[in-house]
Amino acid sequence: MSAYRPLLRLLRHGTAAARVCRTVTTWSPVGAAFNAKVQRRLDLFQQNVGLFGVPELSSIEGFEVVQDRALQETEQLVEKACRCPPGVQTVEIFDKLSDSLCRVADMADFIKVAHPNPSYREAAERTCINIGTMVERLNTNVELCKSLKDLLDNKEIFAKLDPETRRVAELFMFDFEISGIHLDKKKRKEAVNLNVKLLDLSNQFLMSCHMPNRIEKRVLPEHIHQHFSKDGKYIQISGLHADAPDDLVREVAYKIFLYPNANVMHILEELLACRDKLARLVGYESYAHRALKGTMAKSPEAVMSFLQQITDKLSDRLRQDKDFEMMTEMKTKLNPRNSELMPWDHPYFSGVIRAERFNIEPSLYSPYFSLGACMEGLNGLFTQLYGVSLLAEQPSVGEVWSEDVRKLAVVHETEGLLGYIYCDFFYRPEKPPQDCHFTIRGGRQLDDGQYQLPMVVLMLNLPHPTQSAPTLLSPGMMENLFHEMGHAMHSMLGRTRYQHVTGTRCSTDFAEVPSILMEYFATDYRVISQFARHYQTGQPLPQSMVARLCESKKVCGAADTQLQVFYAILDQVYHGKPQNRSTTDIMIDMQKKYYGLPYVTNTAWQLRFSHLVGYGAKYYSYLMSRAVASMVWKQCFYKDPLNRETGERYRREMLAHGGGKEPMLMVEGMLQKRPSIEDFVNALVSDLDPDFETFIMDSEG
């Protein structure tokens, strides 16, 4: 019955939605919910249920309560695991142990970066540190490890376990091994200390990546002051301003934002040194070897082969397409006195060329991509592919951290409620600048036969609606929405037995496949035509505009891809064999070899490379996941992107398993073949091929 309550709530708020939108279009309930301003019911007698429905988190003090309860439950489960005879129950107890800690740590990990109240963020940060310390203690608990090792060593019992249980047991053992469980007591203690130090260094580096740099106003020409924020006699620069039309604004932002900071340089180099020391201590050749175990790529050597093959293919493409020459010509045309192409020019002039060649102006597209229309499109797509609907629910008092957060129930036509998605879509100063998703609670099978429903948060930075219009998305924003929703549905559609491998808790180079695949749906006219219509007139987005948008992405695509290869190779080199030179010297060398634009003196781009923390030695994953997604799209969905049978097979082969199945086996099951590195490279590069039908369509128009 609970699945019907959101519909009743929506009906009550229907008139408010209509008032705000002022449109001739009739929206579905989910579309209307996102095109309307939030109308919270004022109920003075409703109890505060706490963040995400956790009663204790109705106050800051509650973090310590839920933390202490999780730590107490952990002690009990450790004792139980150590007494348990080898069998499936061993793995179940380990997963309960993981779930108990993750439900607190994951929620705190989100709150510490997203909550508008600094006191909540600080309390969440303390909780993250305390839970992280406990995890490191558990990963070096010899007695706990022995209980799992007894199961893995008992070949007869282990062979009788189902494949997912065996894989989860092996993953837990891997966590022990990379923490140095096999070492003597002195070295184990050293491993724990290194892990604790790494946690602290990672947090310090992440915080520094987004900190603004400042310079005295008098140093900069007065006419560009307006482009930056001011702090007394200083100008603050908090980003690259890559889209600024003024060359000087981009140059100033690049040189000042990327100016080297000795303290941050030390933090990064200490972080890399600690990672290397820990990897070698626990028996790996390098941190990259440790990080890539269990991935699709398997080893740094395979990753470097993949990246080098892309580079070789792209070198021909760059000569053929003349990406950098085109950008130089455009810069010369717009600014004849300063025509040398520099790194701060690449994003801007590639965009200018796309817009000019294909008449791509975001303001022409955004009226067709109201947030409600896009959500309606996602709802329709999921219904057709999986039999799943998105239903807007009214959050309870205290359940969400900001008034503009929406809550979606994800409901399957036969399976019922699958989980919840919290949509934190609108810009707030304290939010991280990147669009991202967070797993708040993972799905798992409970002892009573019920299923623990997953909860995720999607975080975007969209503009707020105005008095006269709903939130209107640029094509890039629309794609980002589809991308992040791909992550969410990975969690919703998975039905793993264990939360340790639920949804996106899988190999990093596989985790991006479902989200990148959604980008292909977001640029296919057969999908877009189902929802993209003008918020005022109801007119559909013309097919020729969609075709031009898709083709425009291929302009300078080789240069864009080569830039990503450079980042990925830099990441590999940083995490490979230690080199007796600075991270800046390494970057200069890699930029010269793998990127077509020169290094700018007195800059240190690597100090803003926040992915070095979460994606250390794994930045290549974006490229490999894109290759897999491209192959899945072309082979399985391109012919009919709304085919229910294909959608069900995709869920069955790739989404349902989370990390409970070896990633390449999932890809092989979907493609009916095991792809090679060469297949991946060819898939990536072939995406840059022009579609001549677009040019025919434009000439006919």
PDB file of C-alpha atoms in Angstrom, residues 77 84 87-99 151 162 165 168 172 444-447 497-498:
ATOM      1  CA  LEU A  77      29.814  -9.457  15.412  1.00  0.00           C
ATOM      2  CA  CYS A  84      31.579 -19.422  13.961  1.00  0.00           C
ATOM      3  CA  GLY A  87      30.515 -22.013   6.241  1.00  0.00           C
ATOM      4  CA  VAL A  88      28.139 -19.593   4.583  1.00  0.00           C
ATOM      5  CA  GLN A  89      27.351 -18.086   7.993  1.00  0.00           C
ATOM      6  CA  THR A  90      30.936 -16.819   8.186  1.00  0.00           C
ATOM      7  CA  VAL A  91      30.423 -14.675   5.089  1.00  0.00           C
ATOM      8  CA  GLU A  92      26.993 -13.529   6.298  1.00  0.00           C
ATOM      9  CA  ILE A  93      28.462 -12.314   9.605  1.00  0.00           C
ATOM     10  CA  PHE A  94      31.264 -10.505   7.786  1.00  0.00           C
ATOM     11  CA  ASP A  95      28.708  -8.775   5.571  1.00  0.00           C
ATOM     12  CA  LYS A  96      26.626  -7.743   8.607  1.00  0.00           C
ATOM     13  CA  LEU A  97      29.815  -6.344  10.081  1.00  0.00           C
ATOM     14  CA  SER A  98      30.472  -4.398   6.878  1.00  0.00           C
ATOM     15  CA  ASP A  99      26.856  -3.209   6.712  1.00  0.00           C
ATOM     16  CA  LEU A 151      36.649 -21.112   5.334  1.00  0.00           C
ATOM     17  CA  ASP A 162      27.330 -20.276  -4.355  1.00  0.00           C
ATOM     18  CA  THR A 165      29.303 -16.002  -1.599  1.00  0.00           C
ATOM     19  CA  VAL A 168      32.495 -11.956  -1.380  1.00  0.00           C
ATOM     20  CA  PHE A 172      36.980  -9.716   2.322  1.00  0.00           C
ATOM     21  CA  ARG A 444      21.238  -6.877   1.029  1.00  0.00           C
ATOM     22  CA  GLN A 445      19.213  -9.936   1.921  1.00  0.00           C
ATOM     23  CA  LEU A 446      17.975  -9.834   5.526  1.00  0.00           C
ATOM     24  CA  ASP A 447      17.631 -12.803   7.872  1.00  0.00           C
ATOM     25  CA  ARG A 497      22.702 -11.083  -1.407  1.00  0.00           C
ATOM     26  CA  TYR A 498      25.470  -9.061   0.271  1.00  0.00           C
TER      27      TYR A 498
END
